[in-house]
Amino acid sequence: MNDHIEKLLDGVREQVIAWRRHMHAHPELSFEEHETAAFIVARLEEIGGIEISRPSGTSVVGRLRGNRPGPTIAIRADFDALPITEETGAPYASRNPGVMHACGHDGHTAMLLGTATVLAQLRDNFAGEIRLLFENGEETPPGGAKGMIEGGAMDGVDRVIGLHLWSPLEVGQLHINPRRMMAACDIFRIEVKGVGGHVGAPHRAVDPIAIGCQIVTNLQHLVARGIDPVEAAVVGVTEFHAGQSVGVIPATAVIGGGTNMFDPAVRDLIERRIGEIAVGICAAHGATCDYSYTRVYDTVINDPETAAIVATTARDLFGTERVEERDPIMPGEDFSAFGQVAPSCFILVGAGNRAKGITAAHHDARFDIDEDALDNGVRLSVNALLALLKHG
């Protein structure tokens, strides 16, 4: 059986790379992935024996059943891209101006298609169902997971896993944490409302730029002086928009950013304190503000039992030294929604390679992966899913 699986895995390796490169060259933004969804459906139809449904928008679900009843194990891959102009210079670089697969979602979907190809040829050897979840819109709140769940994608699922290619981790390495895996992430927006005027008569205006700068500076103190040092948290300002002329003090300034944390109490504190800081500083300078805070994705929490099964499988496949239990990471992930429906495990698959110069961060215009990571991902997915089916 193991030799047969190895031959099937070897047979799909080059196809997975080709699929990934095709999707990389034809990226689509969140919730607009019509051609990518059609590509996924066409590939599943070619594999054969997979019941295909469209639970929400551009998402796709495939159901692959074994030769007898058993548990249902789901595996998720996302497939949306980002509004970034690619600068890799790769022969498979984006052909859609201003849109790029800069987070590895093209690889995630290619790996899941490869996994489906292999498992479809093994359906006579396992009991139960493999649920293939192709998620749309992961990069853009509210994400695609909620809609898929509401559309029935997770109905009857006993466990769910997901893999994420991770460029800070060297190819060949894997990161599986038995509990906290990724942080919750939220977004905030502050509109400072001052009084516009002439730059030469600042005393007649209420300058929202100067006030906004005070807000940005004071937000840096929130984590450093307002949160227990043993609790991980991030408050980051990523947008500041104001003014259109060098001679005009504008009437408004807009500040936006994101937050990350693990503890629900810290989340509550951050939401409250950002608003208090903004309102207080505005009031001190004669301005007002509108403040909004949106909770986006919850913490990704791995189920210890599911994570243990996946980790054991990974160590058997790749060796103990290549499977790491690292600290959780601060970015957020929509996979958390699936994990709230069934016991879950999220795995980071090393995709960077310093020797090859593949070191760019996720969401960078130069982002790429070492494509050897794709084979590692398919290999782990196939074997972990079979192990989880046996466990029940």
Tab-separated table of C-alpha atoms in Angstrom:
chain	number	residue	atom	x	y	z
A	1	MET	CA	0.000	0.000	0.000
A	2	ASN	CA	2.729	2.504	0.923
A	3	ASP	CA	4.690	1.762	-2.250
A	4	HIS	CA	1.506	2.239	-4.270
A	5	ILE	CA	0.872	5.610	-2.623
A	6	GLU	CA	4.456	6.685	-3.296
A	7	LYS	CA	4.067	5.873	-6.998
A	8	LEU	CA	0.847	7.862	-7.156
A	9	LEU	CA	2.504	10.804	-5.415
A	10	ASP	CA	5.468	10.690	-7.775
A	11	GLY	CA	3.064	10.599	-10.703
A	12	VAL	CA	1.262	13.795	-9.752
A	13	ARG	CA	4.272	15.941	-8.776
A	14	GLU	CA	4.858	17.703	-12.106
A	15	GLN	CA	1.147	18.203	-12.677
A	16	VAL	CA	0.792	19.993	-9.348
A	17	ILE	CA	3.601	22.383	-10.308
A	18	ALA	CA	1.921	23.039	-13.665
A	19	TRP	CA	-1.413	23.737	-11.988
A	20	ARG	CA	0.230	26.101	-9.540
A	21	ARG	CA	1.979	28.034	-12.295
A	22	HIS	CA	-1.229	28.334	-14.319
A	23	MET	CA	-3.098	29.794	-11.349
A	24	HIS	CA	-0.171	32.036	-10.459
A	25	ALA	CA	-0.254	33.502	-13.950
A	26	HIS	CA	-4.031	34.049	-13.801
A	27	PRO	CA	-4.780	35.452	-10.318
A	28	GLU	CA	-8.156	36.833	-9.305
A	29	LEU	CA	-9.155	39.004	-6.368
A	30	SER	CA	-11.306	37.876	-3.453
A	31	PHE	CA	-14.882	36.925	-4.367
A	32	GLU	CA	-14.094	37.548	-8.043
A	33	GLU	CA	-12.373	34.203	-8.664
A	34	HIS	CA	-14.760	33.025	-11.387
A	35	GLU	CA	-12.157	31.660	-13.792
A	36	THR	CA	-10.177	30.028	-10.973
A	37	ALA	CA	-13.320	28.356	-9.648
A	38	ALA	CA	-14.119	27.085	-13.149
A	39	PHE	CA	-10.557	25.763	-13.404
A	40	ILE	CA	-10.965	23.882	-10.101
A	41	VAL	CA	-14.292	22.394	-11.171
A	42	ALA	CA	-12.835	21.278	-14.511
A	43	ARG	CA	-9.907	19.565	-12.804
A	44	LEU	CA	-12.197	17.778	-10.322
A	45	GLU	CA	-14.368	16.591	-13.191
A	46	GLU	CA	-11.274	15.244	-14.949
A	47	ILE	CA	-10.269	13.348	-11.806
A	48	GLY	CA	-13.708	11.770	-11.738
A	49	GLY	CA	-15.837	10.214	-9.029
A	50	ILE	CA	-16.073	13.455	-7.052
A	51	GLU	CA	-19.429	15.035	-6.212
A	52	ILE	CA	-19.038	18.770	-6.853
A	53	SER	CA	-21.105	21.551	-5.296
A	54	ARG	CA	-20.967	25.335	-5.065
A	55	PRO	CA	-22.096	26.236	-1.534
A	56	SER	CA	-21.469	29.986	-1.756
A	57	GLY	CA	-20.360	32.439	-4.400
A	58	THR	CA	-17.168	31.301	-6.126
A	59	SER	CA	-16.329	28.591	-3.571
A	60	VAL	CA	-16.135	24.924	-4.583
A	61	VAL	CA	-16.619	21.729	-2.572
A	62	GLY	CA	-15.791	18.205	-3.672
A	63	ARG	CA	-16.916	15.017	-1.912
A	64	LEU	CA	-14.782	11.917	-2.435
A	65	ARG	CA	-16.265	8.802	-0.864
A	66	GLY	CA	-14.463	5.585	-0.019
A	67	ASN	CA	-15.735	2.062	-0.493
A	68	ARG	CA	-17.799	1.961	2.719
A	69	PRO	CA	-19.248	4.303	5.348
A	70	GLY	CA	-16.908	5.966	7.804
A	71	PRO	CA	-15.889	9.359	9.185
A	72	THR	CA	-15.800	12.540	7.129
A	73	ILE	CA	-12.489	14.410	7.098
A	74	ALA	CA	-12.296	17.815	5.411
A	75	ILE	CA	-9.270	19.598	4.008
A	76	ARG	CA	-9.269	23.240	2.983
A	77	ALA	CA	-7.349	25.280	0.409
A	78	ASP	CA	-7.933	28.943	-0.474
A	79	PHE	CA	-7.504	30.379	-3.972
A	80	ASP	CA	-7.911	34.174	-4.013
A	81	ALA	CA	-5.104	36.609	-4.838
A	82	LEU	CA	-4.098	40.096	-3.671
A	83	PRO	CA	-4.158	43.611	-5.214
A	84	ILE	CA	-0.377	43.709	-5.721
A	85	THR	CA	1.693	44.312	-8.854
A	86	GLU	CA	4.085	41.372	-9.168
A	87	GLU	CA	7.833	41.990	-9.328
A	88	THR	CA	9.236	38.443	-9.372
A	89	GLY	CA	10.112	38.354	-13.056
A	90	ALA	CA	9.196	34.666	-13.082
A	91	PRO	CA	8.104	33.111	-16.393
A	92	TYR	CA	4.779	32.280	-14.743
A	93	ALA	CA	4.318	35.794	-13.286
A	94	SER	CA	0.863	37.332	-13.142
A	95	ARG	CA	-0.706	38.307	-16.442
A	96	ASN	CA	-3.424	40.290	-14.665
A	97	PRO	CA	-2.036	43.791	-13.957
A	98	GLY	CA	-2.222	44.768	-10.317
A	99	VAL	CA	-3.240	41.299	-9.124
A	100	MET	CA	-0.844	38.698	-7.717
A	101	HIS	CA	-0.743	35.428	-5.829
A	102	ALA	CA	1.515	36.838	-3.118
A	103	CYS	CA	0.544	34.495	-0.292
A	104	GLY	CA	0.758	30.977	-1.729
A	105	HIS	CA	-2.936	30.336	-2.311
A	106	ASP	CA	-2.194	29.131	-5.846
A	107	GLY	CA	0.037	26.482	-4.282
A	108	HIS	CA	-2.585	25.542	-1.709
A	109	THR	CA	-5.151	24.845	-4.414
A	110	ALA	CA	-2.681	22.987	-6.617
A	111	MET	CA	-1.734	20.789	-3.647
A	112	LEU	CA	-5.374	20.007	-2.915
A	113	LEU	CA	-6.030	19.104	-6.535
A	114	GLY	CA	-2.999	16.807	-6.389
A	115	THR	CA	-4.267	15.310	-3.140
A	116	ALA	CA	-7.664	14.682	-4.727
A	117	THR	CA	-5.994	13.033	-7.729
A	118	VAL	CA	-4.117	10.574	-5.525
A	119	LEU	CA	-6.968	9.806	-3.139
A	120	ALA	CA	-9.409	9.223	-5.988
A	121	GLN	CA	-7.224	6.291	-7.017
A	122	LEU	CA	-7.283	4.949	-3.470
A	123	ARG	CA	-11.044	5.144	-2.854
A	124	ASP	CA	-11.329	1.332	-2.752
A	125	ASN	CA	-8.887	1.277	0.156
A	126	PHE	CA	-10.530	3.613	2.661
A	127	ALA	CA	-13.815	3.991	4.512
A	128	GLY	CA	-15.520	7.334	4.862
A	129	GLU	CA	-15.427	10.609	2.972
A	130	ILE	CA	-12.789	13.193	2.094
A	131	ARG	CA	-14.381	16.647	1.855
A	132	LEU	CA	-12.401	19.001	-0.410
A	133	LEU	CA	-12.971	22.632	0.599
A	134	PHE	CA	-11.835	25.251	-1.912
A	135	GLU	CA	-12.365	28.576	-0.127
A	136	ASN	CA	-12.921	31.862	-1.902
A	137	GLY	CA	-12.181	35.308	-0.516
A	138	GLU	CA	-9.885	34.363	2.371
A	139	GLU	CA	-7.842	37.557	2.066
A	140	THR	CA	-10.779	39.964	2.332
A	141	PRO	CA	-13.113	40.288	5.333
A	142	PRO	CA	-15.502	38.703	6.068
A	143	GLY	CA	-13.708	35.853	4.270
A	144	GLY	CA	-15.253	32.948	2.443
A	145	ALA	CA	-15.409	30.374	5.231
A	146	LYS	CA	-18.586	31.658	6.868
A	147	GLY	CA	-20.536	31.546	3.616
A	148	MET	CA	-19.289	28.049	2.872
A	149	ILE	CA	-20.311	26.847	6.322
A	150	GLU	CA	-23.746	28.440	5.972
A	151	GLY	CA	-24.039	26.706	2.590
A	152	GLY	CA	-23.468	23.293	4.180
A	153	ALA	CA	-19.828	22.712	3.275
A	154	MET	CA	-18.999	21.467	6.777
A	155	ASP	CA	-22.178	19.470	7.427
A	156	GLY	CA	-21.273	16.100	8.918
A	157	VAL	CA	-17.525	16.803	9.044
A	158	ASP	CA	-15.721	15.042	11.914
A	159	ARG	CA	-12.326	16.754	11.561
A	160	VAL	CA	-10.810	19.390	9.295
A	161	ILE	CA	-7.218	20.208	8.360
A	162	GLY	CA	-5.547	22.940	6.357
A	163	LEU	CA	-2.047	23.567	5.030
A	164	HIS	CA	-0.382	26.930	4.447
A	165	LEU	CA	2.834	27.359	2.494
A	166	TRP	CA	5.096	29.530	4.641
A	167	SER	CA	8.097	31.355	3.173
A	168	PRO	CA	9.776	32.243	6.544
A	169	LEU	CA	10.107	28.473	7.080
A	170	GLU	CA	12.736	26.653	5.007
A	171	VAL	CA	11.462	24.130	2.484
A	172	GLY	CA	11.409	20.658	4.030
A	173	GLN	CA	10.402	21.938	7.462
A	174	LEU	CA	6.912	21.832	8.938
A	175	HIS	CA	5.349	23.659	11.866
A	176	ILE	CA	2.502	22.010	13.789
A	177	ASN	CA	1.486	23.528	17.107
A	178	PRO	CA	-0.761	21.330	19.299
A	179	ARG	CA	-2.894	24.290	20.420
A	180	ARG	CA	-2.610	27.982	19.482
A	181	MET	CA	-1.498	28.308	15.878
A	182	MET	CA	-2.399	31.771	14.552
A	183	ALA	CA	-3.730	34.939	16.131
A	184	ALA	CA	-7.109	36.585	15.815
A	185	CYS	CA	-7.061	39.627	13.545
A	186	ASP	CA	-9.257	42.725	13.404
A	187	ILE	CA	-9.327	46.078	11.622
A	188	PHE	CA	-10.029	49.606	12.811
A	189	ARG	CA	-10.794	52.971	11.224
A	190	ILE	CA	-10.599	56.444	12.752
A	191	GLU	CA	-11.839	59.540	10.955
A	192	VAL	CA	-10.538	62.685	12.617
A	193	LYS	CA	-12.894	65.620	12.040
A	194	GLY	CA	-11.245	69.002	12.369
A	195	VAL	CA	-11.742	72.354	10.669
A	196	GLY	CA	-10.118	73.119	7.340
A	197	GLY	CA	-8.277	76.310	6.557
A	198	HIS	CA	-5.316	78.060	4.968
A	199	VAL	CA	-1.874	76.720	5.769
A	200	GLY	CA	-0.808	80.277	6.480
A	201	ALA	CA	-3.499	80.725	9.130
A	202	PRO	CA	-3.330	77.515	11.187
A	203	HIS	CA	-4.853	79.227	14.249
A	204	ARG	CA	-8.173	79.444	12.425
A	205	ALA	CA	-8.223	75.751	11.647
A	206	VAL	CA	-8.286	72.519	13.646
A	207	ASP	CA	-5.609	70.473	11.918
A	208	PRO	CA	-6.637	66.795	11.650
A	209	ILE	CA	-3.175	65.791	10.393
A	210	ALA	CA	-1.390	67.040	13.503
A	211	ILE	CA	-4.078	65.459	15.668
A	212	GLY	CA	-3.900	62.215	13.688
A	213	CYS	CA	-0.152	62.052	14.202
A	214	GLN	CA	-0.735	62.293	17.949
A	215	ILE	CA	-3.176	59.392	17.716
A	216	VAL	CA	-0.716	57.244	15.750
A	217	THR	CA	2.062	57.952	18.253
A	218	ASN	CA	-0.105	57.157	21.249
A	219	LEU	CA	-1.385	53.917	19.729
A	220	GLN	CA	2.210	52.677	19.890
A	221	HIS	CA	1.942	52.840	23.686
A	222	LEU	CA	-1.162	50.659	23.835
A	223	VAL	CA	0.651	47.324	23.643
A	224	ALA	CA	3.882	48.493	25.275
A	225	ARG	CA	2.221	49.990	28.345
A	226	GLY	CA	-1.340	48.730	28.360
A	227	ILE	CA	-1.083	44.959	27.891
A	228	ASP	CA	0.534	42.293	30.048
A	229	PRO	CA	3.985	41.594	28.532
A	230	VAL	CA	3.325	37.826	28.554
A	231	GLU	CA	0.387	38.320	26.169
A	232	ALA	CA	1.212	38.671	22.484
A	233	ALA	CA	-0.539	41.528	20.705
A	234	VAL	CA	-0.063	43.871	17.747
A	235	VAL	CA	-1.643	47.239	16.996
A	236	GLY	CA	-0.488	48.464	13.611
A	237	VAL	CA	-1.376	51.632	11.704
A	238	THR	CA	-1.215	50.903	7.988
A	239	GLU	CA	-3.173	53.807	6.464
A	240	PHE	CA	-3.153	57.592	6.907
A	241	HIS	CA	-5.032	59.649	4.322
A	242	ALA	CA	-5.410	63.414	4.469
A	243	GLY	CA	-5.183	66.498	2.295
A	244	GLN	CA	-4.822	67.191	-1.426
A	245	SER	CA	-3.019	70.542	-1.558
A	246	VAL	CA	0.129	71.979	0.013
A	247	GLY	CA	-1.699	75.197	0.788
A	248	VAL	CA	-4.769	73.722	2.443
A	249	ILE	CA	-5.257	72.292	5.920
A	250	PRO	CA	-7.850	69.572	5.303
A	251	ALA	CA	-10.977	69.154	7.387
A	252	THR	CA	-10.560	65.429	7.914
A	253	ALA	CA	-7.924	62.709	8.178
A	254	VAL	CA	-8.511	58.970	8.058
A	255	ILE	CA	-6.371	56.480	9.971
A	256	GLY	CA	-6.699	52.737	9.497
A	257	GLY	CA	-4.922	49.633	10.667
A	258	GLY	CA	-5.050	46.151	12.028
A	259	THR	CA	-4.720	44.329	15.326
A	260	ASN	CA	-3.683	40.809	16.277
A	261	MET	CA	-3.942	38.930	19.556
A	262	PHE	CA	-4.789	35.559	21.104
A	263	ASP	CA	-6.587	36.266	24.375
A	264	PRO	CA	-10.271	37.360	24.138
A	265	ALA	CA	-9.809	39.750	27.069
A	266	VAL	CA	-6.902	41.416	25.269
A	267	ARG	CA	-9.102	41.728	22.202
A	268	ASP	CA	-11.765	43.515	24.232
A	269	LEU	CA	-9.157	45.814	25.779
A	270	ILE	CA	-7.598	46.756	22.435
A	271	GLU	CA	-10.975	47.547	20.879
A	272	ARG	CA	-11.916	49.790	23.805
A	273	ARG	CA	-8.560	51.545	24.228
A	274	ILE	CA	-8.098	52.498	20.560
A	275	GLY	CA	-11.409	54.313	20.729
A	276	GLU	CA	-10.581	55.980	24.036
A	277	ILE	CA	-7.215	57.190	22.748
A	278	ALA	CA	-8.703	58.567	19.532
A	279	VAL	CA	-11.650	60.294	21.201
A	280	GLY	CA	-9.511	61.713	24.017
A	281	ILE	CA	-6.821	63.183	21.787
A	282	CYS	CA	-9.387	64.664	19.419
A	283	ALA	CA	-11.250	66.271	22.324
A	284	ALA	CA	-8.007	67.731	23.712
A	285	HIS	CA	-7.402	69.549	20.415
A	286	GLY	CA	-10.929	70.656	19.618
A	287	ALA	CA	-11.746	67.931	17.111
A	288	THR	CA	-14.113	64.980	17.033
A	289	CYS	CA	-13.808	61.534	15.473
A	290	ASP	CA	-15.750	58.580	14.172
A	291	TYR	CA	-14.298	55.247	15.290
A	292	SER	CA	-15.132	51.748	14.076
A	293	TYR	CA	-13.619	48.400	15.012
A	294	THR	CA	-14.404	45.222	13.082
A	295	ARG	CA	-13.636	41.752	14.384
A	296	VAL	CA	-12.443	39.795	11.372
A	297	TYR	CA	-11.008	36.308	12.062
A	298	ASP	CA	-10.813	34.462	15.366
A	299	THR	CA	-7.754	32.661	16.736
A	300	VAL	CA	-6.742	29.477	14.936
A	301	ILE	CA	-6.753	26.839	17.679
A	302	ASN	CA	-5.535	23.352	16.813
A	303	ASP	CA	-7.286	20.405	18.407
A	304	PRO	CA	-4.552	18.530	20.350
A	305	GLU	CA	-5.712	15.065	19.292
A	306	THR	CA	-6.027	15.952	15.615
A	307	ALA	CA	-2.688	17.776	15.698
A	308	ALA	CA	-1.036	14.754	17.321
A	309	ILE	CA	-2.239	12.443	14.536
A	310	VAL	CA	-1.037	14.840	11.842
A	311	ALA	CA	2.300	15.425	13.600
A	312	THR	CA	2.928	11.695	13.981
A	313	THR	CA	2.182	11.206	10.297
A	314	ALA	CA	4.533	14.053	9.384
A	315	ARG	CA	7.364	12.681	11.515
A	316	ASP	CA	6.965	9.242	9.960
A	317	LEU	CA	7.135	10.781	6.492
A	318	PHE	CA	9.834	13.417	6.877
A	319	GLY	CA	11.698	12.640	10.088
A	320	THR	CA	11.381	14.065	13.575
A	321	GLU	CA	13.976	16.783	12.989
A	322	ARG	CA	11.894	18.330	10.196
A	323	VAL	CA	8.652	18.656	12.149
A	324	GLU	CA	8.798	21.580	14.560
A	325	GLU	CA	6.495	22.712	17.335
A	326	ARG	CA	7.105	26.455	17.211
A	327	ASP	CA	5.447	29.347	18.941
A	328	PRO	CA	2.195	30.522	17.329
A	329	ILE	CA	2.413	33.286	14.730
A	330	MET	CA	0.611	36.625	14.726
A	331	PRO	CA	-1.091	36.812	11.289
A	332	GLY	CA	-4.760	35.828	11.177
A	333	GLU	CA	-6.470	33.173	9.083
A	334	ASP	CA	-10.053	32.480	8.023
A	335	PHE	CA	-9.418	28.780	8.661
A	336	SER	CA	-10.432	29.577	12.246
A	337	ALA	CA	-14.098	29.481	11.184
A	338	PHE	CA	-13.820	25.859	10.041
A	339	GLY	CA	-12.097	24.977	13.309
A	340	GLN	CA	-15.083	26.259	15.246
A	341	VAL	CA	-17.302	23.656	13.546
A	342	ALA	CA	-15.090	20.563	13.903
A	343	PRO	CA	-11.792	19.595	15.589
A	344	SER	CA	-9.059	21.011	13.395
A	345	CYS	CA	-5.362	21.174	12.639
A	346	PHE	CA	-3.609	23.898	10.664
A	347	ILE	CA	-0.075	23.209	9.431
A	348	LEU	CA	2.630	25.504	8.067
A	349	VAL	CA	4.653	23.948	5.242
A	350	GLY	CA	8.110	25.420	4.678
A	351	ALA	CA	8.343	27.117	1.268
A	352	GLY	CA	11.343	29.436	1.564
A	353	ASN	CA	14.863	28.690	0.362
A	354	ARG	CA	17.691	31.058	1.256
A	355	ALA	CA	20.119	29.275	-1.060
A	356	LYS	CA	17.829	29.983	-4.021
A	357	GLY	CA	17.059	33.527	-2.883
A	358	ILE	CA	13.431	32.689	-2.092
A	359	THR	CA	13.081	34.842	1.000
A	360	ALA	CA	10.439	37.494	0.246
A	361	ALA	CA	7.708	37.893	2.828
A	362	HIS	CA	4.092	37.019	2.263
A	363	HIS	CA	2.145	39.881	0.626
A	364	ASP	CA	5.369	41.235	-0.900
A	365	ALA	CA	5.517	41.955	-4.647
A	366	ARG	CA	8.556	39.630	-4.897
A	367	PHE	CA	6.943	36.709	-3.071
A	368	ASP	CA	7.516	33.230	-4.476
A	369	ILE	CA	7.881	29.688	-3.182
A	370	ASP	CA	10.285	26.815	-3.600
A	371	GLU	CA	8.065	24.457	-5.570
A	372	ASP	CA	9.556	21.441	-3.796
A	373	ALA	CA	7.188	22.477	-1.010
A	374	LEU	CA	4.235	21.447	-3.164
A	375	ASP	CA	5.304	17.814	-3.155
A	376	ASN	CA	5.769	17.934	0.626
A	377	GLY	CA	2.290	19.369	1.026
A	378	VAL	CA	0.591	16.754	-1.144
A	379	ARG	CA	2.523	13.967	0.536
A	380	LEU	CA	1.477	15.140	3.994
A	381	SER	CA	-2.125	15.792	2.982
A	382	VAL	CA	-2.690	12.353	1.488
A	383	ASN	CA	-1.135	10.452	4.367
A	384	ALA	CA	-2.627	12.621	7.111
A	385	LEU	CA	-6.126	12.303	5.656
A	386	LEU	CA	-5.815	8.519	5.470
A	387	ALA	CA	-4.541	8.421	9.056
A	388	LEU	CA	-7.428	10.592	10.270
A	389	LEU	CA	-9.946	8.392	8.463
A	390	LYS	CA	-8.549	5.339	10.236
A	391	HIS	CA	-8.652	7.114	13.592
A	392	GLY	CA	-12.276	8.131	13.147
